[in-house]
Short mmCIF file of C-alpha atoms in Angstrom, two decimals:
data_model
loop_
_atom_site.label_atom_id
_atom_site.label_comp_id
_atom_site.label_asym_id
_atom_site.label_seq_id
_atom_site.Cartn_x
_atom_site.Cartn_y
_atom_site.Cartn_z
CA UNK A 41 58.61 -16.88 38.47
CA UNK A 42 55.29 -15.24 39.25
CA UNK A 43 56.80 -13.56 42.33
CA UNK A 44 59.73 -12.32 40.26
CA UNK A 45 57.38 -10.91 37.63
CA UNK A 46 55.29 -9.15 40.29
CA UNK A 47 58.45 -7.78 41.89
CA UNK A 48 59.66 -6.44 38.55
CA UNK A 49 56.29 -4.78 37.93
CA UNK A 50 56.43 -3.18 41.38
CA UNK A 51 59.96 -1.90 40.81
CA UNK A 52 58.96 -0.44 37.43
CA UNK A 53 55.91 1.23 38.96
CA UNK A 54 58.01 2.76 41.74
CA UNK A 55 60.61 3.94 39.26
CA UNK A 56 57.92 5.54 37.12
CA UNK A 57 56.37 7.22 40.16
CA UNK A 58 59.77 8.58 41.21
CA UNK A 59 60.70 9.88 37.76
CA UNK A 60 59.25 13.35 38.25
CA UNK A 61 60.04 16.13 35.81
CA UNK A 62 63.28 17.99 36.39
CA UNK A 63 64.05 21.66 35.82
CA UNK A 64 64.47 22.45 32.15
CA UNK A 65 62.77 21.78 28.85
CA UNK A 66 59.96 19.25 28.87
CA UNK A 67 60.55 16.12 26.78
CA UNK A 68 60.60 17.46 23.21
CA UNK A 69 59.74 20.83 24.71
CA UNK A 70 61.44 22.60 21.79
CA UNK A 71 59.58 20.50 19.19
CA UNK A 72 62.80 19.60 17.37
CA UNK A 73 61.68 15.97 17.25
CA UNK A 74 58.97 16.38 14.62
CA UNK A 75 56.23 14.27 13.10
CA UNK A 76 56.90 12.05 10.09
CA UNK A 77 56.32 13.77 6.77
CA UNK A 78 53.44 11.40 6.14
CA UNK A 79 51.63 13.01 9.11
CA UNK A 80 51.86 16.53 7.65
CA UNK A 81 49.10 17.73 5.34
CA UNK A 82 50.15 20.44 2.89
CA UNK A 83 53.59 20.35 4.46
CA UNK A 84 52.66 21.87 7.85
CA UNK A 85 49.25 20.74 9.19
CA UNK A 86 49.59 17.94 11.74
CA UNK A 87 47.30 14.96 11.26
CA UNK A 88 46.98 12.47 14.09
CA UNK A 89 46.77 13.33 17.78
CA UNK A 90 50.13 11.71 18.58
CA UNK A 91 52.10 12.66 15.49
CA UNK A 92 54.44 15.01 17.40
CA UNK A 93 56.55 12.84 19.75
CA UNK A 94 55.78 13.29 23.47
CA UNK A 95 52.83 15.62 22.70
CA UNK A 96 49.14 15.12 22.06
CA UNK A 97 47.44 17.62 19.76
CA UNK A 98 43.86 18.52 18.97
CA UNK A 99 42.36 20.88 16.43
CA UNK A 100 44.25 22.77 13.73
CA UNK A 101 47.93 22.47 14.70
CA UNK A 102 50.81 23.28 12.34
CA UNK A 103 54.43 22.18 12.57
CA UNK A 104 56.44 25.22 11.51
CA UNK A 105 60.06 25.40 10.37
CA UNK A 106 61.98 28.62 10.99
CA UNK A 107 61.87 30.78 7.88
CA UNK A 108 58.44 29.51 6.82
CA UNK A 109 56.59 32.12 4.77
CA UNK A 110 52.95 33.03 5.25
CA UNK A 111 52.08 35.58 2.61
CA UNK A 112 54.48 38.46 3.10
CA UNK A 113 55.28 37.37 6.67
CA UNK A 114 58.40 35.38 7.54
CA UNK A 115 57.98 33.20 10.64
CA UNK A 116 61.02 33.07 12.92
CA UNK A 117 61.59 30.43 15.60
CA UNK A 118 63.45 31.65 18.73
CA UNK A 119 64.92 28.34 19.87
CA UNK A 120 66.18 25.78 17.39
CA UNK A 121 64.52 25.31 14.02
CA UNK A 122 60.92 24.27 14.75
CA UNK A 123 57.80 25.38 16.60
CA UNK A 124 54.06 24.66 16.55
CA UNK A 125 51.22 26.95 15.66
CA UNK A 126 47.79 26.66 17.30
CA UNK A 127 44.75 27.51 15.21
CA UNK A 128 41.26 28.25 16.52
CA UNK A 129 40.39 26.00 19.49
CA UNK A 130 43.59 24.01 18.97
CA UNK A 131 45.73 22.71 21.82
CA UNK A 132 48.85 20.79 22.72
CA UNK A 133 49.15 18.71 25.86
CA UNK A 134 51.66 16.59 27.73
CA UNK A 135 51.33 14.39 30.82
CA UNK A 136 53.83 15.20 33.56
CA UNK A 137 54.97 13.18 36.56
CA UNK A 138 55.27 15.65 39.43
CA UNK A 139 55.59 15.67 43.20
CA UNK A 140 52.13 15.93 44.67
CA UNK A 141 51.71 19.13 46.69
CA UNK A 142 54.75 20.82 45.14
CA UNK A 143 54.73 24.13 43.28
CA UNK A 144 55.94 24.48 39.70
CA UNK A 145 56.35 27.22 37.12
CA UNK A 146 55.83 26.62 33.41
CA UNK A 147 57.85 28.77 30.99
CA UNK A 148 57.22 28.87 27.26
CA UNK A 149 57.77 31.23 24.34
CA UNK A 150 54.94 32.48 22.16
CA UNK A 151 54.56 34.82 19.19
CA UNK A 152 51.60 36.32 17.42
CA UNK A 153 51.32 35.74 13.70
CA UNK A 154 48.56 37.60 11.86
CA UNK A 155 45.90 37.90 14.60
CA UNK A 156 45.95 41.02 16.75
CA UNK A 157 43.83 40.12 19.78
CA UNK A 158 45.15 36.78 20.92
CA UNK A 159 45.11 34.97 24.25
CA UNK A 160 46.29 31.57 25.40
CA UNK A 161 44.67 29.35 28.00
CA UNK A 162 47.20 27.44 30.10
CA UNK A 163 46.00 24.74 32.46
CA UNK A 164 47.16 21.94 34.69
CA UNK A 165 43.89 20.43 35.86
CA UNK A 166 42.16 21.74 37.90
CA UNK A 167 44.15 25.00 37.68
CA UNK A 168 43.94 27.27 34.65
CA UNK A 169 44.86 30.76 33.56
CA UNK A 170 44.55 33.13 30.60
CA UNK A 171 47.66 34.80 29.19
CA UNK A 172 46.83 37.85 27.04
CA UNK A 173 49.07 38.49 24.05
CA UNK A 174 47.78 41.86 22.85
CA UNK A 175 50.96 43.59 24.01
CA UNK A 176 54.24 42.41 22.48
CA UNK A 177 57.24 43.14 24.70
CA UNK A 178 60.04 41.43 22.77
CA UNK A 179 61.79 43.20 19.89
CA UNK A 180 61.79 40.06 17.72
CA UNK A 181 58.07 39.39 18.11
CA UNK A 182 58.56 36.59 20.66
CA UNK A 183 57.90 36.71 24.39
CA UNK A 184 58.47 34.10 27.08
CA UNK A 185 55.68 33.67 29.62
CA UNK A 186 55.57 32.08 33.06
CA UNK A 187 52.61 30.43 34.76
CA UNK A 188 52.60 28.53 38.05
CA UNK A 189 50.54 25.79 39.64
CA UNK A 190 50.38 23.55 42.68
CA UNK A 191 50.34 19.85 41.82
CA UNK A 192 47.13 18.32 43.16
CA UNK A 193 48.07 14.86 41.85
CA UNK A 194 51.27 12.96 41.13
CA UNK A 195 50.47 12.92 37.40
CA UNK A 196 49.04 16.02 35.75
CA UNK A 197 48.35 17.16 32.20
CA UNK A 198 49.68 20.46 30.93
CA UNK A 199 47.47 22.00 28.23
CA UNK A 200 48.21 25.08 26.11
CA UNK A 201 45.07 26.06 24.23
CA UNK A 202 44.20 28.79 21.74
CA UNK A 203 40.58 29.88 22.27
CA UNK A 204 40.75 32.19 19.23
CA UNK A 205 37.95 32.71 16.74
CA UNK A 206 39.91 34.08 13.78
CA UNK A 207 38.49 33.55 10.28
CA UNK A 208 41.85 32.17 9.20
CA UNK A 209 42.89 29.26 11.48
CA UNK A 210 46.50 29.79 10.40
CA UNK A 211 46.54 33.12 12.26
CA UNK A 212 47.06 31.46 15.63
CA UNK A 213 50.11 31.92 17.89
CA UNK A 214 53.41 30.08 17.57
CA UNK A 215 54.58 28.09 20.62
CA UNK A 216 58.14 26.99 21.38
CA UNK A 217 60.48 26.14 24.24
CA UNK A 218 58.11 24.70 26.87
CA UNK A 219 59.97 24.21 30.17
CA UNK A 220 59.29 23.65 33.86
CA UNK A 221 60.94 24.56 37.16
CA UNK A 222 60.10 23.45 40.69
CA UNK A 223 59.40 26.39 43.00
CA UNK A 224 60.29 26.45 46.66
CA UNK A 225 58.03 28.86 48.55
CA UNK A 226 60.44 31.19 50.37
CA UNK A 227 60.39 31.69 54.10
CA UNK A 228 61.25 34.88 55.91
CA UNK A 229 64.99 35.47 55.96
CA UNK A 230 66.69 36.92 58.99
CA UNK A 231 66.55 40.72 58.83
CA UNK A 232 63.87 40.89 56.12
CA UNK A 233 60.11 40.77 56.54
CA UNK A 234 59.64 40.41 52.77
CA UNK A 235 59.67 36.97 51.18
CA UNK A 236 61.81 36.55 48.08
CA UNK A 237 62.86 40.19 48.31
CA UNK A 238 65.81 39.56 46.00
CA UNK A 239 63.59 37.75 43.45
CA UNK A 240 66.01 34.83 43.36
CA UNK A 241 63.17 32.29 43.37
CA UNK A 242 61.21 32.25 40.12
CA UNK A 243 60.53 30.57 36.78
CA UNK A 244 63.00 28.86 34.47
CA UNK A 245 64.94 30.92 31.93
CA UNK A 246 65.06 29.29 28.52
CA UNK A 247 68.62 28.81 27.18
CA UNK A 248 69.81 31.79 25.13
CA UNK A 249 66.48 33.60 25.62
CA UNK A 250 67.82 37.11 26.02
CA UNK A 251 64.41 38.76 26.37
CA UNK A 252 63.56 37.66 29.92
CA UNK A 253 60.34 36.03 31.13
CA UNK A 254 57.00 37.84 31.46
CA UNK A 255 55.00 37.24 34.62
CA UNK A 256 51.44 37.98 33.49
CA UNK A 257 48.99 40.36 35.21
CA UNK A 258 46.40 39.48 37.83
CA UNK A 259 48.58 36.80 39.41
CA UNK A 260 47.86 36.08 43.08
CA UNK A 261 50.60 35.06 45.48
CA UNK A 262 49.23 31.53 46.10
CA UNK A 263 50.29 30.44 42.62
CA UNK A 264 52.72 33.11 41.57
CA UNK A 265 55.72 32.28 39.35
CA UNK A 266 57.46 34.81 41.63
CA UNK A 267 56.83 33.21 45.03
CA UNK A 268 55.75 35.75 47.61
CA UNK A 269 54.74 38.37 45.04
CA UNK A 270 51.50 39.29 43.29
CA UNK A 271 51.13 41.04 39.94
CA UNK A 272 48.12 43.19 40.80
CA UNK A 273 47.83 45.07 37.53
CA UNK A 274 46.69 44.90 33.93
CA UNK A 275 50.20 44.62 32.44
CA UNK A 276 52.95 42.06 32.97
CA UNK A 277 56.27 42.53 34.72
CA UNK A 278 59.47 41.19 33.22
CA UNK A 279 61.67 38.75 35.15
CA UNK A 280 65.32 39.15 34.13
CA UNK A 281 68.55 37.27 34.86
CA UNK A 282 72.16 38.35 35.29
CA UNK A 283 73.23 36.23 32.31
CA UNK A 284 71.49 38.60 29.89
CA UNK A 285 70.79 41.78 31.89
CA UNK A 286 72.42 44.09 34.43
CA UNK A 287 71.10 42.99 37.83
CA UNK A 288 71.85 45.06 40.99
CA UNK A 289 72.14 42.11 43.39
CA UNK A 290 72.20 38.34 43.02
CA UNK A 291 71.18 36.62 39.81
CA UNK A 292 67.65 37.91 39.19
CA UNK A 293 65.50 41.05 39.32
CA UNK A 294 62.20 42.48 38.03
CA UNK A 295 61.75 45.13 35.34
CA UNK A 296 58.56 47.22 35.52
CA UNK A 297 57.65 47.40 31.85
CA UNK A 298 54.02 48.57 32.00
CA UNK A 299 54.09 51.98 33.68
CA UNK A 300 51.38 52.39 36.30
CA UNK A 301 49.65 49.34 34.83
CA UNK A 302 52.50 47.14 36.06
CA UNK A 303 52.33 46.70 39.86
CA UNK A 304 54.45 44.35 41.97
CA UNK A 305 52.81 43.69 45.35
CA UNK A 306 53.51 41.81 48.59
CA UNK A 307 51.72 41.87 51.94
CA UNK A 308 53.77 41.83 55.14
CA UNK A 309 52.64 41.29 58.72
CA UNK A 310 52.91 44.50 60.73
CA UNK A 311 51.86 45.94 64.08
CA UNK A 312 49.63 49.03 63.88
CA UNK A 313 51.48 52.10 65.18
CA UNK A 314 54.95 50.60 64.73
CA UNK A 315 57.37 52.11 62.26
CA UNK A 316 59.19 50.18 59.54
CA UNK A 317 61.74 50.78 56.83
CA UNK A 318 61.44 49.60 53.23
CA UNK A 319 64.78 49.47 51.40
CA UNK A 320 65.27 48.60 47.73
CA UNK A 321 67.39 49.15 44.63
CA UNK A 322 66.24 50.97 41.48
CA UNK A 323 68.16 50.84 38.21
CA UNK A 324 68.10 49.80 34.58
CA UNK A 325 68.68 46.36 33.16
CA UNK A 326 71.27 47.36 30.59
CA UNK A 327 68.89 46.59 27.73
CA UNK A 328 69.09 49.97 26.00
CA UNK A 329 66.13 51.49 27.84
CA UNK A 330 67.12 55.14 28.28
CA UNK A 331 65.60 58.29 29.75
CA UNK A 332 64.34 59.77 33.00
CA UNK A 333 62.76 56.93 34.93
CA UNK A 334 60.81 57.11 38.19
CA UNK A 335 60.03 54.07 40.33
CA UNK A 336 57.31 54.47 42.95
CA UNK A 337 56.98 52.59 46.21
CA UNK A 338 53.98 52.49 48.55
CA UNK A 339 53.59 51.14 52.07
CA UNK A 340 50.67 51.98 54.38
CA UNK A 341 50.08 55.75 53.94
CA UNK A 342 53.64 56.50 52.87
CA UNK A 343 54.79 56.86 49.29
CA UNK A 344 58.02 57.75 47.56
CA UNK A 345 59.13 58.43 44.00
CA UNK A 346 62.69 57.47 43.14
CA UNK A 347 64.11 59.22 40.04
CA UNK A 348 66.70 57.38 38.00
CA UNK A 349 68.43 58.69 34.90
CA UNK A 350 69.02 55.68 32.71
CA UNK A 351 71.70 55.44 30.05
CA UNK A 352 70.53 51.93 29.20
CA UNK A 353 73.86 50.37 30.09
CA UNK A 354 73.14 49.17 33.63
CA UNK A 355 73.53 50.77 37.03
CA UNK A 356 71.36 51.40 40.06
CA UNK A 357 70.80 53.48 43.20
CA UNK A 358 69.39 52.52 46.57
CA UNK A 359 66.50 54.14 48.39
CA UNK A 360 64.59 53.75 51.64
CA UNK A 361 61.06 54.60 52.70
CA UNK A 362 60.02 54.81 56.34
CA UNK A 363 56.35 54.15 57.09
CA UNK A 364 54.02 53.60 60.02
CA UNK A 365 51.75 50.55 59.93
CA UNK A 366 48.01 51.19 60.21
CA UNK A 367 46.88 47.54 60.07
CA UNK A 368 48.01 44.00 60.82
CA UNK A 369 48.99 43.59 57.18
CA UNK A 370 50.67 46.20 55.02
CA UNK A 371 50.89 46.10 51.24
CA UNK A 372 54.26 46.94 49.72
CA UNK A 373 53.80 48.10 46.11
CA UNK A 374 56.31 48.92 43.36
CA UNK A 375 55.28 50.70 40.14
CA UNK A 376 56.80 52.73 37.34
CA UNK A 377 55.51 56.30 37.08
CA UNK A 378 55.97 56.50 33.31
CA UNK A 379 55.86 54.33 30.22
CA UNK A 380 59.19 53.79 28.49
CA UNK A 381 60.12 52.40 25.09
CA UNK A 382 63.40 51.33 23.57
CA UNK A 383 64.51 52.52 20.15
CA UNK A 384 62.92 49.44 18.57
CA UNK A 385 59.51 50.34 20.05
CA UNK A 386 59.36 47.65 22.74
CA UNK A 387 58.23 48.43 26.28
CA UNK A 388 60.77 48.73 29.06
CA UNK A 389 61.15 50.41 32.44
CA UNK A 390 63.01 50.70 35.74
CA UNK A 391 64.47 47.66 37.47
CA UNK A 392 63.61 46.77 41.08
CA UNK A 393 65.74 44.45 43.20
CA UNK A 394 67.05 43.66 46.70
CA UNK A 395 63.88 44.75 48.54
CA UNK A 396 63.61 44.42 52.32
CA UNK A 397 61.36 45.54 55.17
CA UNK A 398 62.65 45.81 58.72
CA UNK A 399 60.96 47.02 61.89
CA UNK A 400 62.32 50.16 63.56
CA UNK A 401 60.36 49.19 66.71
CA UNK A 402 59.49 52.70 67.75
CA UNK A 403 56.62 55.08 67.13
CA UNK A 404 57.74 58.02 64.97
CA UNK A 405 57.10 61.57 66.15
CA UNK A 406 54.94 62.27 63.09
CA UNK A 407 52.78 59.34 62.00
CA UNK A 408 52.86 58.66 58.30
CA UNK A 409 56.07 60.66 57.85
CA UNK A 410 57.90 59.99 54.60
CA UNK A 411 61.63 59.63 54.35
CA UNK A 412 63.65 59.13 51.22
CA UNK A 413 67.35 58.63 51.45
CA UNK A 414 69.73 57.72 48.69
CA UNK A 415 72.72 55.72 49.76
#
């Protein structure tokens, strides 16, 4: 009997170790499974660290129902009927079983309430990051954010923390729809020196979230939610999918929503003196962003500006840029020349997709010569 008991314990331990998180919402990631009413003070304030099933809370945390009124403000929940609000120094956390050494992206939705200068700390020990929320990109006040990490252990703890210092603790951000997706670092595809040039590998899109996913600024490529790419700028880029946006190629693309403050960057290995060709698509995501757009591309000493007249209904054009490498590594950079806003006042911009770099394997007659060709 003792052997049988030990065997059962071993089987259970192995099963638990193998039950890693799968792509999608975390357990109770949409907070629809709420605390008992006895654990809510004044109807919303959560008392008890484990009152919300599958989550551990600390500090001033509120359990909010869609339509809840705070003064003259009506709080709206993007997914389902419930969300949580984090007051000053409050946090929510959940332990996750993951594959050690694997890469993951966390996606979650957040909205400001009454505070204006908010930020969220997201961490999976020992990694951490700060997501600024001063700029609201979504027309309904909600944005979805992505943050990536490499699992150092087989069990990790995800923490979303509000470091705010508002006088009113109820002015903290709302959090909803916390999800995860395993990332598979892309390798070089045949005929393309760029990794993930079509942006097909990236974070999870929340169901029915028609506003895309923001990839925050100052993201390095080692832990990027867009594998292979860095966000080397002070503003986010928006990751969009074909289910809700017009995408030139494949199922996903990137919208440059921050003007020159929104830079998408990747380094490629090159041979000094050799010539190369960067090809890419520029368009609009069909989200009502209209006007005269210009997407810029840089590589070595070559630059190009691609004009695109957007009607906001989708469409794209293709462009190429020839450049001569001056170092063993060349940075490929995409930016938007101008800021753009939709009629509702939210930021938008040109779409970039289907990017590739190929070697021409010959020295051009004029080094650094620029070539733009529309196909």
